[in-house]
mmCIF file of C-alpha atoms and ligand atoms in Angstrom:
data_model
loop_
_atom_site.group_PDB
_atom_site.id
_atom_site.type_symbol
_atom_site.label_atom_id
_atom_site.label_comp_id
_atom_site.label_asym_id
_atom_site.label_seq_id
_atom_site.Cartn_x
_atom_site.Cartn_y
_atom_site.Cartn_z
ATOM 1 C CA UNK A 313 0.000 0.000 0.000
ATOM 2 C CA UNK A 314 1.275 3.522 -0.854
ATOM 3 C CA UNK A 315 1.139 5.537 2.117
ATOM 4 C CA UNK A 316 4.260 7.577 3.305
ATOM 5 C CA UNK A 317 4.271 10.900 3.389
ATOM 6 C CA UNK A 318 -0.089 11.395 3.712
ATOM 7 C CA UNK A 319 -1.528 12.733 6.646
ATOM 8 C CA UNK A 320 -1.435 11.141 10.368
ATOM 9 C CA UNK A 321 -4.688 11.574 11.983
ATOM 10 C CA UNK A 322 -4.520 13.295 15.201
ATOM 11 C CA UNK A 323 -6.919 11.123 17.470
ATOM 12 C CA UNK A 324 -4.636 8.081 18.323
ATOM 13 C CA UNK A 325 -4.136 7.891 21.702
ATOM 14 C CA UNK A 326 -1.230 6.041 22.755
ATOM 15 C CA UNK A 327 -1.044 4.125 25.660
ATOM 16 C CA UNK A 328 1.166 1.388 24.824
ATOM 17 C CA UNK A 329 3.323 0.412 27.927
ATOM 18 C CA UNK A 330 0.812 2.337 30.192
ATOM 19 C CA UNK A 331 0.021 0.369 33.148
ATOM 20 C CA UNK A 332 -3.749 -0.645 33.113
ATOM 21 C CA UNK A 333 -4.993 1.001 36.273
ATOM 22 C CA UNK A 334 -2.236 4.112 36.388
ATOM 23 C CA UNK A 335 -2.619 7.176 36.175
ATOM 24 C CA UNK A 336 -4.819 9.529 33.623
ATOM 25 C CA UNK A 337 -2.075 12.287 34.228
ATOM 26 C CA UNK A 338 0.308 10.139 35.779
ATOM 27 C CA UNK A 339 3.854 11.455 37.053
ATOM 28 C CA UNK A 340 6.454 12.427 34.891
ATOM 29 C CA UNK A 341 5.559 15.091 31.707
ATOM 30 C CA UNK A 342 2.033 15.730 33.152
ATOM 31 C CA UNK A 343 3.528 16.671 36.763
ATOM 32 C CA UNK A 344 6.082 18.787 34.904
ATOM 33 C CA UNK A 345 3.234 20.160 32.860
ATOM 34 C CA UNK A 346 0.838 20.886 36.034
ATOM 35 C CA UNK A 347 4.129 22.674 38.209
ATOM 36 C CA UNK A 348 5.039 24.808 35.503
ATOM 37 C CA UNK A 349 1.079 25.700 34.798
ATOM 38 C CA UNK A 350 0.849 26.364 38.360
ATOM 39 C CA UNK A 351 4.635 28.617 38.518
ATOM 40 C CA UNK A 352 3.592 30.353 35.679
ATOM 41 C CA UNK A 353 0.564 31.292 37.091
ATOM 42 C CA UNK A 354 1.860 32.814 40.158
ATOM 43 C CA UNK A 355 1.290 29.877 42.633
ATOM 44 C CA UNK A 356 3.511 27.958 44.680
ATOM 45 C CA UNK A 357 4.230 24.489 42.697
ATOM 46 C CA UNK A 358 5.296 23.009 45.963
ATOM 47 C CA UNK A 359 2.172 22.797 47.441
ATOM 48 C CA UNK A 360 0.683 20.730 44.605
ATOM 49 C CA UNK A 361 3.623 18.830 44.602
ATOM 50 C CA UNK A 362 2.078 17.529 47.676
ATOM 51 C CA UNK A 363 -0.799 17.154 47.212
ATOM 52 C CA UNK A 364 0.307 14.838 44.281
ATOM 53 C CA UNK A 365 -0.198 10.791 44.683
ATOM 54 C CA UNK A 366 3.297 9.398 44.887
ATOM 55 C CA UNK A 367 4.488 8.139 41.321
ATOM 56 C CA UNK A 368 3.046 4.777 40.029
ATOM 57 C CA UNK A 369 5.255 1.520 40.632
ATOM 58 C CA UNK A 370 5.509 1.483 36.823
ATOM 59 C CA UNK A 371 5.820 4.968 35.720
ATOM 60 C CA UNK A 372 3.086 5.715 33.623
ATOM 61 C CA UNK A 373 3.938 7.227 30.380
ATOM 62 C CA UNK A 374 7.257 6.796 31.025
ATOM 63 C CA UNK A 375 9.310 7.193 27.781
ATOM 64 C CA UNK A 376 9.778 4.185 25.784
ATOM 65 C CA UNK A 377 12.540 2.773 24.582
ATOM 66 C CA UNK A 378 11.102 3.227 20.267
ATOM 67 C CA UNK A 379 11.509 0.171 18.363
ATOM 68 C CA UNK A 380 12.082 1.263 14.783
ATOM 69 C CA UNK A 381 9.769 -1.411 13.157
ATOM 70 C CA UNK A 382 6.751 -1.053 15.756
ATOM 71 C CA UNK A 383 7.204 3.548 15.339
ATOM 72 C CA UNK A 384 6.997 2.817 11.529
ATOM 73 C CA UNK A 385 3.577 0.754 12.312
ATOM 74 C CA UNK A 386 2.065 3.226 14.320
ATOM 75 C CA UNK A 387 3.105 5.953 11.657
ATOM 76 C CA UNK A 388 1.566 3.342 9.163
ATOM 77 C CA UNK A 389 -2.567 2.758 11.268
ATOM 78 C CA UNK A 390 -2.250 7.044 11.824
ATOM 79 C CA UNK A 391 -2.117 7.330 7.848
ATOM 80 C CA UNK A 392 -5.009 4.864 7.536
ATOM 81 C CA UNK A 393 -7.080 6.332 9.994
ATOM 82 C CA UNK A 394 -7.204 9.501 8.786
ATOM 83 C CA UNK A 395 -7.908 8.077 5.338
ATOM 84 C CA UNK A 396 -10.674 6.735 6.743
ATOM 85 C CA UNK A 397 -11.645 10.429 8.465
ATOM 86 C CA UNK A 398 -11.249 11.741 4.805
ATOM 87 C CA UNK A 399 -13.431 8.903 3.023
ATOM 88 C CA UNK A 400 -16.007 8.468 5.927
ATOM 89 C CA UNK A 401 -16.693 12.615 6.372
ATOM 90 C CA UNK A 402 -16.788 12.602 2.206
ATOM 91 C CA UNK A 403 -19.117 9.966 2.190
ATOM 92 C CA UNK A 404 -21.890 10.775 5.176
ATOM 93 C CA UNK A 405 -21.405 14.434 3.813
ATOM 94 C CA UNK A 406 -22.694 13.618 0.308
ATOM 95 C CA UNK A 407 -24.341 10.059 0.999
ATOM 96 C CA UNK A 408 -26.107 10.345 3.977
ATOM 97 C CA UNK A 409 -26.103 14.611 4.735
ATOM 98 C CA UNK A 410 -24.689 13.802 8.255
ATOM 99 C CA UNK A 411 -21.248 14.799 9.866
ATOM 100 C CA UNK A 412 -19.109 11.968 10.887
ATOM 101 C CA UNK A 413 -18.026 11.825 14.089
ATOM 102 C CA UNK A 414 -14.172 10.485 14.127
ATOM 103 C CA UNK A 415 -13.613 7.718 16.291
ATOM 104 C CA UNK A 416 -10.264 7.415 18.305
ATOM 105 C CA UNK A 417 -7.741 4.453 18.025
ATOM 106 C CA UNK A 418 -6.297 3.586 21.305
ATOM 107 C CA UNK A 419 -2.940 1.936 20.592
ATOM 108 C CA UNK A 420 -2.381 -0.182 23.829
ATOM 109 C CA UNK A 421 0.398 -3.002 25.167
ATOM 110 C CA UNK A 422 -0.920 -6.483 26.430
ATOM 111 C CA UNK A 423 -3.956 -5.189 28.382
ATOM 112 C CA UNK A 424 -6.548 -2.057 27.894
ATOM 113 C CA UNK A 425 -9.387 -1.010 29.888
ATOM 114 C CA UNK A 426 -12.643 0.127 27.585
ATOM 115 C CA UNK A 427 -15.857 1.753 28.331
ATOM 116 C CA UNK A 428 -16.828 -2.532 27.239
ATOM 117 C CA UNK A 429 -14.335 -3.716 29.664
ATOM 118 C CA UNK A 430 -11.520 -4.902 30.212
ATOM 119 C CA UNK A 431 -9.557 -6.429 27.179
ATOM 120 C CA UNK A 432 -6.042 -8.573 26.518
ATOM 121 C CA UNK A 433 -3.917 -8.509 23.559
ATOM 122 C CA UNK A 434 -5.758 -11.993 22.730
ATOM 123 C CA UNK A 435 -9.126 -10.292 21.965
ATOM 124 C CA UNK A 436 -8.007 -8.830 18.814
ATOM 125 C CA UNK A 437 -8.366 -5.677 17.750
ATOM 126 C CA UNK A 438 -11.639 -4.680 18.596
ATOM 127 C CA UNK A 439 -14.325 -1.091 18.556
ATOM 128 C CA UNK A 440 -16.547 -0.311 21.317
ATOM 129 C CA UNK A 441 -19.826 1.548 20.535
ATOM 130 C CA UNK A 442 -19.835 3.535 24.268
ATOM 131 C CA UNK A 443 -16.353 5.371 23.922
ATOM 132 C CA UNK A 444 -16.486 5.247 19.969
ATOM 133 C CA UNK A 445 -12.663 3.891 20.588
ATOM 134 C CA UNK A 446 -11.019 1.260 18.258
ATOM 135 C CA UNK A 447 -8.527 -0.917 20.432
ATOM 136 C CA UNK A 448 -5.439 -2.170 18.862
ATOM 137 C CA UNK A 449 -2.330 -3.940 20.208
ATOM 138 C CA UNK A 450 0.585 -3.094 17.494
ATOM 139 C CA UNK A 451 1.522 -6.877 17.918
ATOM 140 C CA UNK A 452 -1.551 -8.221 16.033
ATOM 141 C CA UNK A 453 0.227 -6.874 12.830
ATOM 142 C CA UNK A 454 3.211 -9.551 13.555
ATOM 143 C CA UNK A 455 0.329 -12.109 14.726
ATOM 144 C CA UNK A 456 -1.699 -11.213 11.420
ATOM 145 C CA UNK A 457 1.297 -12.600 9.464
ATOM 146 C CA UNK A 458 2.450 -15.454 11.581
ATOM 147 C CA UNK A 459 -0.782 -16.633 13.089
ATOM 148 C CA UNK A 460 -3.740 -15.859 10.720
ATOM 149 C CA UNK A 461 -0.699 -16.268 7.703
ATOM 150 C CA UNK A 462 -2.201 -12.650 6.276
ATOM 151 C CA UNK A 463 0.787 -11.067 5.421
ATOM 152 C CA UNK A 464 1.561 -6.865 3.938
ATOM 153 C CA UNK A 465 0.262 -4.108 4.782
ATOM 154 C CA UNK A 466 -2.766 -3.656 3.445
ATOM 155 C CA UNK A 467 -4.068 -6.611 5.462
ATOM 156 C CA UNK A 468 -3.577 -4.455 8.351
ATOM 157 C CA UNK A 469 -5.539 -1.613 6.823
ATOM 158 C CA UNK A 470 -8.614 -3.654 6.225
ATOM 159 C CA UNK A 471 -8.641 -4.554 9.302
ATOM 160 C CA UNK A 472 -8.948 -1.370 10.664
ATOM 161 C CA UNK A 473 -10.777 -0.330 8.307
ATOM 162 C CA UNK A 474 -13.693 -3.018 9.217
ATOM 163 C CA UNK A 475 -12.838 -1.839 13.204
ATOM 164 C CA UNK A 476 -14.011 1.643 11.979
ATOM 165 C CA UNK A 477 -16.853 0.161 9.685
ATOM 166 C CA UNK A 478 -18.353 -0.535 13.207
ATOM 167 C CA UNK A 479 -18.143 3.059 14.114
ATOM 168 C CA UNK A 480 -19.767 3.881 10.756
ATOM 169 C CA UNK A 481 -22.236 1.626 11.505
ATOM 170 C CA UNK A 482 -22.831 3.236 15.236
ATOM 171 C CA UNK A 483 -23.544 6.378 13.409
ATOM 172 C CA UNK A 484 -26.022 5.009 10.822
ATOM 173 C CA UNK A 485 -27.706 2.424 13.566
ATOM 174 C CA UNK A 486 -26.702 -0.115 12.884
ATOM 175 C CA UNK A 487 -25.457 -1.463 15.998
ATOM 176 C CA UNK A 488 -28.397 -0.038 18.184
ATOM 177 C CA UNK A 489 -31.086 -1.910 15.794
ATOM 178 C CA UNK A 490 -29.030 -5.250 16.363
ATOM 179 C CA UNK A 491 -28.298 -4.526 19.748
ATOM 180 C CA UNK A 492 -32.283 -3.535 20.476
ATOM 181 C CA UNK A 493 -33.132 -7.180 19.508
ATOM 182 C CA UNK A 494 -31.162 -8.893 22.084
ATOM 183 C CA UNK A 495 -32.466 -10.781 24.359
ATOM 184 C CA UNK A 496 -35.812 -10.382 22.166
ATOM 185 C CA UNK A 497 -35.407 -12.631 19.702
ATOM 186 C CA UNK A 498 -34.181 -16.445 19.326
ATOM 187 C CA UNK A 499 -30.057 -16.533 20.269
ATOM 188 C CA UNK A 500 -29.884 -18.379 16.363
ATOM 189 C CA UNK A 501 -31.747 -15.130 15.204
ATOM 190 C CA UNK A 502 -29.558 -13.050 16.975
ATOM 191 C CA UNK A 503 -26.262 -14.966 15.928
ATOM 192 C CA UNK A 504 -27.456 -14.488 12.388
ATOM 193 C CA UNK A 505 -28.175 -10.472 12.965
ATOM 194 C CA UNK A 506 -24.538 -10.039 14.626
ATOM 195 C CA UNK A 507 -23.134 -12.109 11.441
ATOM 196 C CA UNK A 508 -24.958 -9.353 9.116
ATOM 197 C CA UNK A 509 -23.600 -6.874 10.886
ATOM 198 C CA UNK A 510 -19.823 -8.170 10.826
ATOM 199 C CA UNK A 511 -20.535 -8.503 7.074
ATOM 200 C CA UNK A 512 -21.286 -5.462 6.755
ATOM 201 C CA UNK A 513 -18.411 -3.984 8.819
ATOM 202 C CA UNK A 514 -16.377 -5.538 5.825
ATOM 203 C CA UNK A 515 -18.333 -4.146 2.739
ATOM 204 C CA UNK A 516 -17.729 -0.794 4.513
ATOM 205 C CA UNK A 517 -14.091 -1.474 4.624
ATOM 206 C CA UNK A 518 -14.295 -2.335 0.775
ATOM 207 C CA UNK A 519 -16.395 1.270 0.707
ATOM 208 C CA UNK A 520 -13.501 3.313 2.325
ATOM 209 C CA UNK A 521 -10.321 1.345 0.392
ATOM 210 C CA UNK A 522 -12.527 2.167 -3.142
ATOM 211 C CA UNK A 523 -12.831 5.790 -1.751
ATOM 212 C CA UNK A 524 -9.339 6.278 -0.813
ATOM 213 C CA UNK A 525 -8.148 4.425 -3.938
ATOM 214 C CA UNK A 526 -9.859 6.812 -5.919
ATOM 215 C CA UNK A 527 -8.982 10.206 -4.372
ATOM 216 C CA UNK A 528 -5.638 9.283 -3.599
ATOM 217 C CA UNK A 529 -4.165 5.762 -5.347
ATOM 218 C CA UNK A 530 -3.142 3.281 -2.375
ATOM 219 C CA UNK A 531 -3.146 0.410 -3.703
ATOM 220 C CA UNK A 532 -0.259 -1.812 -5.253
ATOM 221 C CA UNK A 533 -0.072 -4.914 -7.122
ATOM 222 C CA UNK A 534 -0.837 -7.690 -4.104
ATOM 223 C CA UNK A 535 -3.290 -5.262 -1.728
ATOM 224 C CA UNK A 536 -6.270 -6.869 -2.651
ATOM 225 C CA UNK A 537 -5.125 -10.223 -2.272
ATOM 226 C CA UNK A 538 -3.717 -9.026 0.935
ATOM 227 C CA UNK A 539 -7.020 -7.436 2.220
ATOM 228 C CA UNK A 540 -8.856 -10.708 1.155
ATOM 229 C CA UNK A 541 -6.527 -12.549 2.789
ATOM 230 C CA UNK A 542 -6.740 -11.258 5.923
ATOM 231 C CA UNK A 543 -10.388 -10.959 5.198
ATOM 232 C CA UNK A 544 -11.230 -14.468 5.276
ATOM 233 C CA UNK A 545 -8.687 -14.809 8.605
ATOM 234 C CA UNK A 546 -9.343 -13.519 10.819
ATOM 235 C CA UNK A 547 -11.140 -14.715 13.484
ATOM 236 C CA UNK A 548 -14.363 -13.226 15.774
ATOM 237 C CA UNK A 549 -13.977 -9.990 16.985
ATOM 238 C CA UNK A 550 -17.184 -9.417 18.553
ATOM 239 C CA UNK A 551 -16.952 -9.048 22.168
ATOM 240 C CA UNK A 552 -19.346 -9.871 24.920
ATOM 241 C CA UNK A 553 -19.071 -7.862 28.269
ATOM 242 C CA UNK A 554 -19.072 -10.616 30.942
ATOM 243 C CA UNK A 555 -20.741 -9.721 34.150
ATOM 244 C CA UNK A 556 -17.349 -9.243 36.080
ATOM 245 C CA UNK A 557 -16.141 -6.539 33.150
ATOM 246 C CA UNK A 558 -14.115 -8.706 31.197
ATOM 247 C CA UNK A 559 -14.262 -8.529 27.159
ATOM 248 C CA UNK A 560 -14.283 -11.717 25.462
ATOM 249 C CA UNK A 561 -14.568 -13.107 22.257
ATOM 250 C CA UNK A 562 -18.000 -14.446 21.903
ATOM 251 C CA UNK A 563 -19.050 -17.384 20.016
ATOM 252 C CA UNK A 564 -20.541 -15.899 17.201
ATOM 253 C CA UNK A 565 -19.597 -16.011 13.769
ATOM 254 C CA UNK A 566 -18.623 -13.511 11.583
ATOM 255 C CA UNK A 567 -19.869 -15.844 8.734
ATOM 256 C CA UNK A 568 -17.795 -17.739 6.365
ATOM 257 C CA UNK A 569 -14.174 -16.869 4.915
ATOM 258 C CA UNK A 570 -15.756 -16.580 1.472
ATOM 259 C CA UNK A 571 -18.656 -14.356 2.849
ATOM 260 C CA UNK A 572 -16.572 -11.979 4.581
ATOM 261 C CA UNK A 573 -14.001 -11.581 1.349
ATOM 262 C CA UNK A 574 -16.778 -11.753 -0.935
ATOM 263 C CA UNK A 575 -18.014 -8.653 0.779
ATOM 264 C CA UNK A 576 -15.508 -6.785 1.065
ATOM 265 C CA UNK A 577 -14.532 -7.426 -2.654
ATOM 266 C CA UNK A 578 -18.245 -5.854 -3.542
ATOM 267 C CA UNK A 579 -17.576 -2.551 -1.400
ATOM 268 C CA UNK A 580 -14.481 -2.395 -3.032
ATOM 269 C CA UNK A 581 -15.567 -2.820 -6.564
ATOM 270 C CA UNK A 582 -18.881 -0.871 -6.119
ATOM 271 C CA UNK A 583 -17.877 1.737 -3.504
ATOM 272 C CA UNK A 584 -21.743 2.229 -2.993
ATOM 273 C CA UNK A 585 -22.619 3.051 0.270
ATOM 274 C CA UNK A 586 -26.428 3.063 0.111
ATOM 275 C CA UNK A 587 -25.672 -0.852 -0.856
ATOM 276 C CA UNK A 588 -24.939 -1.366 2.462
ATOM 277 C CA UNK A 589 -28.342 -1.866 3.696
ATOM 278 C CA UNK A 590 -28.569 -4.746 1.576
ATOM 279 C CA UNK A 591 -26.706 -6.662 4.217
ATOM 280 C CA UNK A 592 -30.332 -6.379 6.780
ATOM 281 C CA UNK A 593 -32.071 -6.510 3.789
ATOM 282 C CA UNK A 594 -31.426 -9.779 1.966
ATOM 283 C CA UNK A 595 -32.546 -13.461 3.064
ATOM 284 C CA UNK A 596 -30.124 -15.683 4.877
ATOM 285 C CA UNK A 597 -28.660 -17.354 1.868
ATOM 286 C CA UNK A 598 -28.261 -14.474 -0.257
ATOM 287 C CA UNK A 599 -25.887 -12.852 2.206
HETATM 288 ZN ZN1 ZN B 606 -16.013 -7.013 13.486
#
């Protein structure tokens, strides 16, 4: 995929190496930050100082040591998201007369607490509709290509791109309509609604990479092979929060490998978002 040198999209937070329960501000920059604020304001920094918790065991957002490989990664999902900003505020702007709201990528290490709980590096990469946050651990890129045997970039992109075809689908209501039907309908109706939906989530990936193809020429000889690839791969990310908090994967299917790249393939060929519907629209065994 051709992406150096585009636009990194502001709202990634990074919290990779932050403990889980630490500190919002933490020690460190953000003291430094609050004493000056409070010195150049006229006050006496020492007093805050003391008022101050004592510094995490683990410093919180203490510097880490970069890793060449895992900075170029992150520089890599900041260029995709905001191609997806770009594509998604085109596309609800013309499509649907709305104003998309841009969802933030949380870039975590090992363990992340969500407004959906509590999640490990072992859930996947995952959205959840309350904080309108995709999760990602930077090491499901290596796991992509030695696990799931989806190799390149691009198979990285799509799957972000189907983590933010959940927030598109958030917007546009998706996820409340399936959502309003649980617990109201049969568990095999409501396994077949949730694989609709994950459908879905990849014919809006297809959407955005036929979008950002055309405004701005991504792709290179292998991408779509790579996208399908890791298409058809990778396994369920739909979560379930489990009374205690945890996030787990559930046991519901995201449908079958040639489903999921057959959809995406269509959103990439069409680029038709108004097709989307189609996915709650059709029976069973058209999908
Ligand atoms: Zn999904």
């Amino acid at each position: 995929m051709r992406w150096e040198g585009r636009r990194q999209s502001g709202n990634v937070e990074d919290r990779r190496g932050m403990p889980v329960k630490g500190l919002a501000l933490g020690g460190g920059l953000g003291t430094l930050a609050l004493v000056l604020f409070v010195a150049l304001l006229g006050g006496d920094p020492r007093a805050l100082l003391e008022l101050m918790p004592p510094p995490a065991t683990a410093p919180a957002g203490a510097p880490r040591t970069a890793d060449p490989q895992e900075e170029l990664l992150r520089e890599f999902v900041s260029v995709v998201l905001a191609d997806t900003e770009d594509v998604w505020h085109a596309l609800f702007q013309e499509q649907l007369g709305q104003v998309y709201r841009e969802p933030t990528l949380v870039l975590y290490t090992a363990q992340v607490q969500s407004a959906c709980g509590f999640a490990s590096a072992a859930t996947g990469p995952f959205y959840c509709p309350a904080d309108e946050k995709v999760y990602l651990d930077l090491s499901f890129c290596d796991e992509l290509r030695t696990k799931f045997r989806a190799p390149g970039d691009f198979a990285v992109a799509y799957v972000l791109a189907h983590e933010i075809g959940h927030h598109v689908q958030k917007q546009t209501g998706y996820t409340d309509l399936v959502d309003s039907q649980r617990g109201r309908i049969s568990q095999t109706a409501q396994n077949e609604l949730s694989v609709r939906l994950e459908l879905q989530a990849d014919y809006l990936a297809g959407v955005w990479a036929h979008h950002a193809e055309r405004a701005k020429q991504i792709l290179e000889a292998g991408d779509l092979e790579e996208g399908l690839r890791a298409a058809s791969a990778v396994g369920d990310d739909r979560l379930q929060r489990q009374a205690q908090g945890y996030v787990v994967p559930d046991s519901f299917t995201h449908g079958t490998s040639e489903q999921r790249s057959r959809w995406f393939r269509l959103g990439l060929e069409t680029g038709d978002l108004t097709r989307a519907k189609l996915l709650f629209e059709l029976p069973e065994e058209r999908l």
